[in-house]
PDB file of C-alpha atoms and ligand atoms in Angstrom:
ATOM      1  CA  MET A   1       0.000   0.000   0.000  1.00 46.00           C
ATOM      2  CA  SER A   2       2.998   2.299  -0.150  1.00 45.00           C
ATOM      3  CA  GLY A   3       2.059   3.731  -3.528  1.00 46.00           C
ATOM      4  CA  GLU A   4       4.673   4.471  -6.147  1.00 49.00           C
ATOM      5  CA  PRO A   5       8.111   3.588  -4.880  1.00 44.00           C
ATOM      6  CA  LYS A   6       9.648   6.925  -5.855  1.00 57.00           C
ATOM      7  CA  GLN A   7       7.139   9.071  -3.974  1.00 75.00           C
ATOM      8  CA  ILE A   8       8.846  10.797  -1.070  1.00 85.00           C
ATOM      9  CA  SER A   9       7.107  11.733   2.133  1.00 91.00           C
ATOM     10  CA  CYS A  10       6.257  15.279   3.201  1.00 93.00           C
ATOM     11  CA  ALA A  11       8.848  15.108   5.956  1.00 93.00           C
ATOM     12  CA  GLU A  12      11.491  14.085   3.473  1.00 93.00           C
ATOM     13  CA  PHE A  13      10.491  16.779   0.999  1.00 93.00           C
ATOM     14  CA  GLN A  14      10.437  19.423   3.685  1.00 93.00           C
ATOM     15  CA  SER A  15      13.796  18.411   5.071  1.00 90.00           C
ATOM     16  CA  HIS A  16      15.297  19.223   1.675  1.00 90.00           C
ATOM     17  CA  LEU A  17      13.237  22.339   1.102  1.00 91.00           C
ATOM     18  CA  SER A  18      15.849  24.768   2.406  1.00 89.00           C
ATOM     19  CA  GLU A  19      18.457  23.452  -0.059  1.00 88.00           C
ATOM     20  CA  LEU A  20      15.914  23.318  -2.866  1.00 89.00           C
ATOM     21  CA  ILE A  21      14.907  26.934  -2.377  1.00 89.00           C
ATOM     22  CA  GLY A  22      18.494  28.009  -1.809  1.00 84.00           C
ATOM     23  CA  SER A  23      19.649  26.320  -4.999  1.00 85.00           C
ATOM     24  CA  GLY A  24      17.550  28.698  -7.052  1.00 81.00           C
ATOM     25  CA  ALA A  25      15.863  25.794  -8.821  1.00 84.00           C
ATOM     26  CA  ASP A  26      12.176  25.961  -9.673  1.00 89.00           C
ATOM     27  CA  VAL A  27      10.844  24.247  -6.563  1.00 91.00           C
ATOM     28  CA  SER A  28       7.248  24.356  -7.772  1.00 89.00           C
ATOM     29  CA  ALA A  29       8.180  21.823 -10.462  1.00 91.00           C
ATOM     30  CA  HIS A  30       9.220  19.268  -7.854  1.00 93.00           C
ATOM     31  CA  PRO A  31       7.341  15.950  -8.311  1.00 93.00           C
ATOM     32  CA  HIS A  32       6.271  15.833  -4.676  1.00 94.00           C
ATOM     33  CA  LEU A  33       4.305  19.042  -5.097  1.00 93.00           C
ATOM     34  CA  GLN A  34       2.274  17.708  -7.984  1.00 92.00           C
ATOM     35  CA  ASN A  35      -0.002  15.829  -5.603  1.00 90.00           C
ATOM     36  CA  CYS A  36       0.598  17.291  -2.149  1.00 93.00           C
ATOM     37  CA  ALA A  37      -1.630  20.219  -1.246  1.00 92.00           C
ATOM     38  CA  LEU A  38      -0.008  20.549   2.166  1.00 92.00           C
ATOM     39  CA  CYS A  39       3.462  21.184   0.840  1.00 94.00           C
ATOM     40  CA  GLN A  40       2.072  23.361  -1.941  1.00 93.00           C
ATOM     41  CA  ALA A  41       0.482  25.566   0.708  1.00 91.00           C
ATOM     42  CA  LEU A  42       3.710  25.637   2.687  1.00 93.00           C
ATOM     43  CA  LEU A  43       5.710  26.745  -0.321  1.00 93.00           C
ATOM     44  CA  ALA A  44       3.142  29.391  -1.267  1.00 92.00           C
ATOM     45  CA  ASP A  45       3.191  30.761   2.275  1.00 92.00           C
ATOM     46  CA  LEU A  46       6.961  30.991   2.362  1.00 93.00           C
ATOM     47  CA  GLN A  47       6.852  32.861  -0.916  1.00 91.00           C
ATOM     48  CA  THR A  48       4.156  35.184   0.426  1.00 91.00           C
ATOM     49  CA  ILE A  49       6.327  35.956   3.436  1.00 93.00           C
ATOM     50  CA  ALA A  50       9.388  36.683   1.319  1.00 92.00           C
ATOM     51  CA  ASP A  51       7.354  38.941  -0.985  1.00 90.00           C
ATOM     52  CA  ALA A  52       5.769  40.736   1.937  1.00 90.00           C
ATOM     53  CA  ALA A  53       9.181  41.398   3.461  1.00 90.00           C
ATOM     54  CA  ARG A  54      10.294  43.069   0.283  1.00 86.00           C
ATOM     55  CA  GLN A  55       7.175  45.203  -0.001  1.00 85.00           C
ATOM     56  CA  LEU A  56       5.855  45.956   3.447  1.00 83.00           C
ATOM     57  CA  PHE A  57       8.804  47.292   5.371  1.00 86.00           C
ATOM     58  CA  THR A  58       8.735  51.057   5.212  1.00 86.00           C
ATOM     59  CA  ASN A  59      11.331  53.415   6.564  1.00 91.00           C
ATOM     60  CA  VAL A  60      10.658  55.405   9.669  1.00 92.00           C
ATOM     61  CA  GLU A  61      11.942  58.734  10.900  1.00 96.00           C
ATOM     62  CA  PRO A  62      14.509  58.744  13.722  1.00 97.00           C
ATOM     63  CA  PRO A  63      13.756  60.998  16.701  1.00 96.00           C
ATOM     64  CA  ASP A  64      14.496  64.678  16.028  1.00 94.00           C
ATOM     65  CA  ASP A  65      17.049  65.018  18.803  1.00 96.00           C
ATOM     66  CA  LEU A  66      19.258  62.254  17.420  1.00 97.00           C
ATOM     67  CA  TRP A  67      21.151  64.662  15.193  1.00 97.00           C
ATOM     68  CA  LYS A  68      21.986  66.854  18.209  1.00 96.00           C
ATOM     69  CA  GLN A  69      23.498  63.827  19.930  1.00 96.00           C
ATOM     70  CA  ILE A  70      25.494  62.859  16.876  1.00 97.00           C
ATOM     71  CA  GLU A  71      26.694  66.418  16.411  1.00 96.00           C
ATOM     72  CA  SER A  72      27.967  66.666  19.949  1.00 94.00           C
ATOM     73  CA  ALA A  73      29.608  63.242  19.716  1.00 95.00           C
ATOM     74  CA  ILE A  74      31.432  64.425  16.599  1.00 94.00           C
ATOM     75  CA  GLU A  75      32.491  67.646  18.311  1.00 93.00           C
ATOM     76  CA  LYS A  76      33.768  65.744  21.297  1.00 92.00           C
ATOM     77  CA  GLU A  77      35.777  63.456  19.082  1.00 89.00           C
ATOM     78  CA  GLU A  78      37.268  66.357  17.171  1.00 86.00           C
ATOM     79  CA  ASN A  79      38.244  68.151  20.373  1.00 87.00           C
ATOM     80  CA  GLU A  80      40.054  65.052  21.540  1.00 85.00           C
ATOM     81  CA  GLU A  81      41.888  64.860  18.236  1.00 78.00           C
ATOM     82  CA  ASP A  82      42.938  68.485  18.623  1.00 75.00           C
ATOM     83  CA  LYS A  83      44.316  67.741  22.069  1.00 73.00           C
ATOM     84  CA  ASP A  84      46.281  64.821  20.660  1.00 68.00           C
ATOM     85  CA  THR A  85      47.838  66.826  17.901  1.00 65.00           C
ATOM     86  CA  HIS A  86      48.788  69.887  19.957  1.00 62.00           C
TER      87      HIS A  86
ATOM     88  CA  MET B   1       2.208  62.562  15.929  1.00 43.00           C
ATOM     89  CA  PRO B   2       3.240  64.656  12.923  1.00 44.00           C
ATOM     90  CA  GLN B   3       6.167  63.398  10.946  1.00 44.00           C
ATOM     91  CA  SER B   4       8.940  65.944  10.836  1.00 44.00           C
ATOM     92  CA  GLU B   5       9.332  67.446   7.432  1.00 44.00           C
ATOM     93  CA  VAL B   6      12.402  66.994   5.303  1.00 43.00           C
ATOM     94  CA  PRO B   7      12.848  69.810   2.821  1.00 45.00           C
ATOM     95  CA  ALA B   8      11.950  68.556  -0.614  1.00 43.00           C
ATOM     96  CA  HIS B   9      15.444  69.016  -1.987  1.00 44.00           C
ATOM     97  CA  LEU B  10      16.828  66.834   0.812  1.00 45.00           C
ATOM     98  CA  ALA B  11      14.247  64.118   0.708  1.00 43.00           C
ATOM     99  CA  ASP B  12      15.484  60.778  -0.517  1.00 47.00           C
ATOM    100  CA  PRO B  13      13.499  60.204  -3.711  1.00 43.00           C
ATOM    101  CA  ALA B  14      13.351  56.477  -2.960  1.00 45.00           C
ATOM    102  CA  GLU B  15      11.545  57.166   0.272  1.00 45.00           C
ATOM    103  CA  ASN B  16       8.626  59.239  -0.776  1.00 41.00           C
ATOM    104  CA  GLU B  17       6.262  56.332  -0.425  1.00 39.00           C
ATOM    105  CA  SER B  18       3.245  57.083   1.680  1.00 37.00           C
ATOM    106  CA  VAL B  19       1.919  54.753   4.316  1.00 38.00           C
ATOM    107  CA  THR B  20      -0.274  52.877   1.898  1.00 39.00           C
ATOM    108  CA  PRO B  21      -0.136  49.131   2.479  1.00 42.00           C
ATOM    109  CA  GLN B  22      -0.392  48.511  -1.245  1.00 43.00           C
ATOM    110  CA  PRO B  23       2.782  47.048  -2.682  1.00 42.00           C
ATOM    111  CA  PRO B  24       4.755  49.852  -4.270  1.00 41.00           C
ATOM    112  CA  ALA B  25       5.776  49.515  -7.872  1.00 43.00           C
ATOM    113  CA  GLU B  26       9.293  48.643  -6.821  1.00 42.00           C
ATOM    114  CA  PRO B  27      10.930  47.342  -3.689  1.00 41.00           C
ATOM    115  CA  VAL B  28      11.179  49.934  -0.962  1.00 42.00           C
ATOM    116  CA  VAL B  29      14.721  49.577   0.260  1.00 41.00           C
ATOM    117  CA  ARG B  30      17.132  47.734  -1.930  1.00 41.00           C
ATOM    118  CA  TYR B  31      20.558  48.539  -3.140  1.00 42.00           C
ATOM    119  CA  ALA B  32      20.933  52.005  -4.475  1.00 42.00           C
ATOM    120  CA  PRO B  33      19.898  52.005  -8.093  1.00 44.00           C
ATOM    121  CA  ALA B  34      22.726  51.592 -10.544  1.00 43.00           C
ATOM    122  CA  SER B  35      21.701  54.825 -12.221  1.00 49.00           C
ATOM    123  CA  ALA B  36      23.902  57.898 -11.973  1.00 56.00           C
ATOM    124  CA  PRO B  37      23.914  59.504  -8.535  1.00 62.00           C
ATOM    125  CA  ASP B  38      22.051  62.723  -7.974  1.00 75.00           C
ATOM    126  CA  PRO B  39      24.466  65.552  -8.901  1.00 80.00           C
ATOM    127  CA  ALA B  40      23.217  67.641  -5.978  1.00 83.00           C
ATOM    128  CA  GLU B  41      24.082  64.811  -3.604  1.00 86.00           C
ATOM    129  CA  ALA B  42      27.468  64.331  -5.237  1.00 89.00           C
ATOM    130  CA  GLU B  43      28.264  67.945  -4.517  1.00 92.00           C
ATOM    131  CA  VAL B  44      27.113  67.683  -0.897  1.00 94.00           C
ATOM    132  CA  LEU B  45      29.193  64.537  -0.561  1.00 95.00           C
ATOM    133  CA  ALA B  46      32.302  66.212  -1.922  1.00 94.00           C
ATOM    134  CA  ARG B  47      31.900  69.110   0.504  1.00 95.00           C
ATOM    135  CA  ALA B  48      31.350  66.740   3.418  1.00 96.00           C
ATOM    136  CA  GLN B  49      34.490  64.844   2.433  1.00 95.00           C
ATOM    137  CA  ALA B  50      36.370  68.122   2.565  1.00 95.00           C
ATOM    138  CA  GLY B  51      35.237  68.585   6.169  1.00 94.00           C
ATOM    139  CA  ASP B  52      32.220  70.854   5.717  1.00 95.00           C
ATOM    140  CA  HIS B  53      29.971  70.293   8.751  1.00 95.00           C
ATOM    141  CA  HIS B  54      26.912  71.744   7.118  1.00 96.00           C
ATOM    142  CA  ALA B  55      27.274  69.333   4.212  1.00 96.00           C
ATOM    143  CA  PHE B  56      27.657  66.446   6.647  1.00 97.00           C
ATOM    144  CA  ALA B  57      24.404  67.504   8.304  1.00 97.00           C
ATOM    145  CA  GLN B  58      22.772  67.423   4.885  1.00 96.00           C
ATOM    146  CA  LEU B  59      24.056  63.903   4.296  1.00 96.00           C
ATOM    147  CA  TYR B  60      22.558  62.915   7.613  1.00 97.00           C
ATOM    148  CA  ALA B  61      19.208  64.388   6.595  1.00 96.00           C
ATOM    149  CA  LEU B  62      19.361  62.500   3.303  1.00 95.00           C
ATOM    150  CA  HIS B  63      20.174  59.102   4.772  1.00 96.00           C
ATOM    151  CA  LYS B  64      18.879  59.130   8.343  1.00 97.00           C
ATOM    152  CA  ARG B  65      15.593  57.365   7.603  1.00 97.00           C
ATOM    153  CA  ARG B  66      17.180  54.548   5.715  1.00 96.00           C
ATOM    154  CA  ILE B  67      20.011  53.981   8.188  1.00 97.00           C
ATOM    155  CA  TYR B  68      17.855  54.327  11.300  1.00 97.00           C
ATOM    156  CA  SER B  69      15.253  51.958   9.860  1.00 95.00           C
ATOM    157  CA  LEU B  70      17.941  49.439   8.975  1.00 95.00           C
ATOM    158  CA  CYS B  71      19.316  49.564  12.526  1.00 95.00           C
ATOM    159  CA  LEU B  72      15.839  49.324  13.997  1.00 93.00           C
ATOM    160  CA  ARG B  73      15.033  46.197  11.994  1.00 91.00           C
ATOM    161  CA  MET B  74      18.334  44.561  12.798  1.00 91.00           C
ATOM    162  CA  VAL B  75      18.259  45.125  16.556  1.00 88.00           C
ATOM    163  CA  GLY B  76      14.501  45.191  17.090  1.00 83.00           C
ATOM    164  CA  ASN B  77      14.335  47.993  19.646  1.00 85.00           C
ATOM    165  CA  ILE B  78      14.296  51.774  19.507  1.00 92.00           C
ATOM    166  CA  ALA B  79      16.889  52.670  22.134  1.00 94.00           C
ATOM    167  CA  GLU B  80      19.532  50.450  20.591  1.00 92.00           C
ATOM    168  CA  ALA B  81      18.614  51.549  17.106  1.00 95.00           C
ATOM    169  CA  GLU B  82      19.349  55.156  18.114  1.00 97.00           C
ATOM    170  CA  ASP B  83      22.718  54.173  19.558  1.00 96.00           C
ATOM    171  CA  MET B  84      23.604  52.201  16.446  1.00 96.00           C
ATOM    172  CA  THR B  85      22.549  55.038  14.152  1.00 98.00           C
ATOM    173  CA  GLN B  86      24.701  57.447  16.111  1.00 97.00           C
ATOM    174  CA  GLU B  87      27.644  55.058  15.948  1.00 97.00           C
ATOM    175  CA  ALA B  88      27.137  54.576  12.207  1.00 97.00           C
ATOM    176  CA  PHE B  89      27.219  58.306  11.498  1.00 98.00           C
ATOM    177  CA  LEU B  90      30.219  58.755  13.793  1.00 97.00           C
ATOM    178  CA  GLN B  91      32.008  56.078  11.791  1.00 96.00           C
ATOM    179  CA  LEU B  92      30.882  57.763   8.622  1.00 97.00           C
ATOM    180  CA  HIS B  93      32.378  61.024   9.850  1.00 96.00           C
ATOM    181  CA  ARG B  94      35.687  59.301  10.546  1.00 95.00           C
ATOM    182  CA  LYS B  95      35.800  57.444   7.264  1.00 95.00           C
ATOM    183  CA  ILE B  96      34.055  59.668   4.777  1.00 96.00           C
ATOM    184  CA  ALA B  97      37.299  60.919   3.284  1.00 94.00           C
ATOM    185  CA  THR B  98      38.186  57.328   2.355  1.00 93.00           C
ATOM    186  CA  PHE B  99      35.084  56.884   0.198  1.00 94.00           C
ATOM    187  CA  ARG B 100      36.381  56.610  -3.340  1.00 89.00           C
ATOM    188  CA  GLY B 101      33.182  56.223  -5.293  1.00 84.00           C
ATOM    189  CA  ASP B 102      33.772  52.608  -6.392  1.00 77.00           C
ATOM    190  CA  SER B 103      30.198  51.908  -5.346  1.00 82.00           C
ATOM    191  CA  ALA B 104      27.226  54.174  -4.844  1.00 91.00           C
ATOM    192  CA  PHE B 105      27.613  56.189  -1.662  1.00 94.00           C
ATOM    193  CA  SER B 106      24.292  54.949  -0.292  1.00 93.00           C
ATOM    194  CA  THR B 107      25.405  51.323  -0.808  1.00 92.00           C
ATOM    195  CA  TRP B 108      28.700  52.030   0.904  1.00 95.00           C
ATOM    196  CA  LEU B 109      26.989  53.748   3.840  1.00 96.00           C
ATOM    197  CA  HIS B 110      24.481  50.900   4.119  1.00 95.00           C
ATOM    198  CA  ARG B 111      27.292  48.365   4.415  1.00 95.00           C
ATOM    199  CA  LEU B 112      29.111  50.542   6.912  1.00 96.00           C
ATOM    200  CA  ALA B 113      25.976  50.700   9.073  1.00 97.00           C
ATOM    201  CA  ILE B 114      25.485  46.934   8.900  1.00 96.00           C
ATOM    202  CA  ASN B 115      29.069  46.392  10.004  1.00 95.00           C
ATOM    203  CA  VAL B 116      28.594  48.797  12.891  1.00 95.00           C
ATOM    204  CA  VAL B 117      25.495  46.944  14.055  1.00 94.00           C
ATOM    205  CA  LEU B 118      27.128  43.525  13.715  1.00 93.00           C
ATOM    206  CA  MET B 119      30.202  44.691  15.602  1.00 92.00           C
ATOM    207  CA  GLN B 120      28.072  46.075  18.429  1.00 89.00           C
ATOM    208  CA  LEU B 121      26.032  42.881  18.620  1.00 87.00           C
ATOM    209  CA  ARG B 122      29.207  40.807  18.762  1.00 86.00           C
ATOM    210  CA  LYS B 123      30.632  43.076  21.451  1.00 86.00           C
ATOM    211  CA  LYS B 124      27.572  42.346  23.536  1.00 81.00           C
ATOM    212  CA  GLY B 125      28.440  38.678  23.218  1.00 76.00           C
ATOM    213  CA  LEU B 126      25.577  37.818  20.944  1.00 70.00           C
ATOM    214  CA  ASN B 127      26.316  34.762  18.882  1.00 66.00           C
ATOM    215  CA  LEU B 128      25.047  35.864  15.495  1.00 65.00           C
ATOM    216  CA  ILE B 129      24.717  32.363  14.192  1.00 63.00           C
ATOM    217  CA  SER B 130      23.517  30.581  17.250  1.00 55.00           C
ATOM    218  CA  LEU B 131      23.932  26.838  17.286  1.00 46.00           C
ATOM    219  CA  ASP B 132      20.856  26.498  19.433  1.00 44.00           C
ATOM    220  CA  GLU B 133      18.807  28.251  16.824  1.00 46.00           C
ATOM    221  CA  ALA B 134      20.356  26.258  14.018  1.00 46.00           C
ATOM    222  CA  MET B 135      19.689  23.005  15.859  1.00 46.00           C
ATOM    223  CA  GLU B 136      16.145  23.829  16.777  1.00 47.00           C
ATOM    224  CA  PRO B 137      13.981  20.962  15.552  1.00 46.00           C
ATOM    225  CA  THR B 138      11.662  21.997  12.799  1.00 45.00           C
ATOM    226  CA  PRO B 139      10.266  19.879  10.002  1.00 43.00           C
ATOM    227  CA  GLU B 140      11.260  16.515  11.467  1.00 40.00           C
ATOM    228  CA  GLU B 141       8.171  16.465  13.605  1.00 41.00           C
ATOM    229  CA  GLY B 142       6.087  15.758  10.596  1.00 39.00           C
ATOM    230  CA  PRO B 143       3.813  17.694   8.311  1.00 40.00           C
ATOM    231  CA  GLY B 144       0.685  17.183  10.353  1.00 40.00           C
ATOM    232  CA  ARG B 145       1.974  19.136  13.281  1.00 42.00           C
ATOM    233  CA  SER B 146       4.012  21.982  11.898  1.00 46.00           C
ATOM    234  CA  PHE B 147       2.453  22.549   8.567  1.00 49.00           C
ATOM    235  CA  GLY B 148      -1.193  22.721   9.259  1.00 47.00           C
ATOM    236  CA  ALA B 149      -4.102  21.975   7.072  1.00 46.00           C
ATOM    237  CA  PRO B 150      -4.639  24.074   3.936  1.00 45.00           C
ATOM    238  CA  ASP B 151      -7.287  26.175   5.673  1.00 46.00           C
ATOM    239  CA  LEU B 152      -4.515  27.655   7.768  1.00 52.00           C
ATOM    240  CA  ARG B 153      -2.840  28.938   4.697  1.00 63.00           C
ATOM    241  CA  LEU B 154      -1.892  32.580   4.885  1.00 70.00           C
ATOM    242  CA  SER B 155      -4.397  34.476   2.852  1.00 64.00           C
ATOM    243  CA  GLY B 156      -1.851  35.692   0.336  1.00 62.00           C
ATOM    244  CA  SER B 157      -1.782  39.115   1.882  1.00 71.00           C
ATOM    245  CA  ILE B 158       0.013  39.811   5.099  1.00 81.00           C
ATOM    246  CA  ASP B 159      -0.697  42.675   7.413  1.00 85.00           C
ATOM    247  CA  ARG B 160       2.336  44.947   7.754  1.00 85.00           C
ATOM    248  CA  LEU B 161       2.081  45.362  11.516  1.00 86.00           C
ATOM    249  CA  ALA B 162       1.580  41.647  12.040  1.00 89.00           C
ATOM    250  CA  LEU B 163       4.682  40.914  10.010  1.00 90.00           C
ATOM    251  CA  GLU B 164       6.757  43.563  11.795  1.00 88.00           C
ATOM    252  CA  ARG B 165       5.711  42.172  15.141  1.00 88.00           C
ATOM    253  CA  ALA B 166       6.498  38.619  14.074  1.00 92.00           C
ATOM    254  CA  VAL B 167       9.928  39.656  12.789  1.00 92.00           C
ATOM    255  CA  ALA B 168      10.722  41.533  16.007  1.00 87.00           C
ATOM    256  CA  ASP B 169       9.912  38.334  17.914  1.00 88.00           C
ATOM    257  CA  LEU B 170      12.353  36.209  15.929  1.00 90.00           C
ATOM    258  CA  PRO B 171      15.534  35.032  17.635  1.00 88.00           C
ATOM    259  CA  ALA B 172      18.318  37.528  16.851  1.00 86.00           C
ATOM    260  CA  GLY B 173      20.222  35.332  14.405  1.00 87.00           C
ATOM    261  CA  TYR B 174      17.126  34.476  12.381  1.00 91.00           C
ATOM    262  CA  ARG B 175      16.052  38.092  12.342  1.00 92.00           C
ATOM    263  CA  LEU B 176      19.414  39.327  11.050  1.00 93.00           C
ATOM    264  CA  ILE B 177      19.437  36.941   8.131  1.00 94.00           C
ATOM    265  CA  PHE B 178      15.799  37.501   7.289  1.00 95.00           C
ATOM    266  CA  ILE B 179      16.289  41.279   7.307  1.00 95.00           C
ATOM    267  CA  LEU B 180      19.504  41.196   5.316  1.00 95.00           C
ATOM    268  CA  HIS B 181      18.196  38.790   2.696  1.00 95.00           C
ATOM    269  CA  ASP B 182      14.461  39.252   2.354  1.00 95.00           C
ATOM    270  CA  VAL B 183      14.151  42.912   3.296  1.00 94.00           C
ATOM    271  CA  GLU B 184      17.468  44.511   2.350  1.00 94.00           C
ATOM    272  CA  GLY B 185      18.146  42.291  -0.636  1.00 93.00           C
ATOM    273  CA  TYR B 186      21.618  40.940   0.080  1.00 94.00           C
ATOM    274  CA  GLU B 187      22.692  37.606  -1.412  1.00 94.00           C
ATOM    275  CA  HIS B 188      23.625  34.607   0.692  1.00 93.00           C
ATOM    276  CA  ASN B 189      27.305  34.878  -0.216  1.00 93.00           C
ATOM    277  CA  GLU B 190      27.383  38.504   0.962  1.00 94.00           C
ATOM    278  CA  ILE B 191      25.574  37.603   4.175  1.00 94.00           C
ATOM    279  CA  ALA B 192      27.933  34.696   4.794  1.00 93.00           C
ATOM    280  CA  THR B 193      30.856  37.120   4.555  1.00 92.00           C
ATOM    281  CA  MET B 194      29.231  39.684   6.844  1.00 91.00           C
ATOM    282  CA  LEU B 195      28.271  37.128   9.468  1.00 90.00           C
ATOM    283  CA  ASP B 196      31.325  34.934   9.032  1.00 88.00           C
ATOM    284  CA  CYS B 197      29.305  31.794   8.433  1.00 89.00           C
ATOM    285  CA  SER B 198      28.863  29.354   5.578  1.00 91.00           C
ATOM    286  CA  ILE B 199      26.501  30.025   2.693  1.00 91.00           C
ATOM    287  CA  GLY B 200      24.623  26.844   3.584  1.00 90.00           C
ATOM    288  CA  ASN B 201      24.190  28.105   7.106  1.00 90.00           C
ATOM    289  CA  SER B 202      22.812  31.404   5.847  1.00 92.00           C
ATOM    290  CA  LYS B 203      20.340  29.568   3.609  1.00 92.00           C
ATOM    291  CA  SER B 204      19.123  27.228   6.300  1.00 91.00           C
ATOM    292  CA  GLN B 205      18.753  30.009   8.872  1.00 92.00           C
ATOM    293  CA  LEU B 206      16.727  32.026   6.389  1.00 94.00           C
ATOM    294  CA  HIS B 207      14.476  29.058   5.733  1.00 94.00           C
ATOM    295  CA  LYS B 208      13.949  28.505   9.438  1.00 93.00           C
ATOM    296  CA  ALA B 209      13.244  32.182   9.940  1.00 95.00           C
ATOM    297  CA  ARG B 210      10.505  32.065   7.297  1.00 95.00           C
ATOM    298  CA  LEU B 211       9.037  28.884   8.810  1.00 95.00           C
ATOM    299  CA  LYS B 212       8.979  30.530  12.207  1.00 94.00           C
ATOM    300  CA  LEU B 213       7.309  33.631  10.794  1.00 95.00           C
ATOM    301  CA  ARG B 214       4.677  31.471   9.119  1.00 94.00           C
ATOM    302  CA  GLU B 215       3.961  29.747  12.406  1.00 92.00           C
ATOM    303  CA  THR B 216       3.619  33.076  14.215  1.00 92.00           C
ATOM    304  CA  LEU B 217       1.420  34.602  11.531  1.00 91.00           C
ATOM    305  CA  GLN B 218      -0.814  31.526  11.469  1.00 87.00           C
ATOM    306  CA  ALA B 219      -1.171  31.665  15.240  1.00 86.00           C
ATOM    307  CA  GLN B 220      -2.091  35.352  15.004  1.00 80.00           C
ATOM    308  CA  GLY B 221      -4.594  34.508  12.288  1.00 76.00           C
ATOM    309  CA  ARG B 222      -6.243  31.880  14.473  1.00 75.00           C
ATOM    310  CA  THR B 223      -6.480  34.314  17.375  1.00 76.00           C
ATOM    311  CA  SER B 224      -8.084  37.065  15.351  1.00 73.00           C
ATOM    312  CA  ALA B 225     -10.465  34.572  13.715  1.00 71.00           C
ATOM    313  CA  LYS B 226     -11.648  33.521  17.177  1.00 70.00           C
ATOM    314  CA  GLU B 227     -12.121  37.142  18.171  1.00 70.00           C
ATOM    315  CA  THR B 228     -14.341  37.856  15.197  1.00 66.00           C
ATOM    316  CA  GLN B 229     -16.381  34.713  15.840  1.00 66.00           C
ATOM    317  CA  SER B 230     -17.314  35.582  19.404  1.00 58.00           C
TER     318      SER B 230
HETATM  319 ZN1   ZN C 301       3.955  17.028   1.111  1.00 68.26          ZN
END
């Protein structure tokens, strides 16, 4: 009752998924996916997450007083350099 | 709270996106485009390299959002992100004269900021590629448990806040690789060099990070579904 001998299990497929994705190959063409809805859904979700990461993260403004802090840190550093050189 | 205004001539053209959750036409923060740099910025850069403080302040205004946001994503908390941003611009001030224009300035500054953050994290004793994280059991437990039924499938659209929260909750090593690869667009070989790990390690940590995010987002989905039911 084990079906076709070459069919691999979900666990086996998933244990290789990281390498498969990392290899840049077209994972969606993998034979296991042709009749496994579970792993199809997994792959689609991982793709959705990667796409969302690329699109959803927006840049935010740092607090206004940060520049003041940086400016004084720079000044301090330059004063120390002056001391060293004179 | 009103966003502070950046004068139009200082605003980074890549960052004019509004808060719309719709996917923008192109990725938000990637490498600087290969196109010719803005001549106005080139002039500011040259003056800053010559030691002009006002020009350096302009460079800060141009790049602060991108660098602060990068730091914030990498470390996951505001106080540290401010420290890291300050350290990055201090380093920039020290090194700006050495910038030779082999790469786009924004790319160079981005890398400098990443190195600052990684150095600070290492100083704090954080193991960037944690063995514990890498060894964490994941798919071996079988598809039934970890990889729920198709009805748990993410809907194909992910809420921005939900994703940001899930990313902030990732273990530090996973978060770094996810941010560098999926958000900032670096390749595994570049990440392996930055983090001093193997390319295979970078790939497997990224995969585990995405699996963990999926788990978190599914759990959030179940919770909110229950809330709407009751
Ligand atoms: Zn399967």
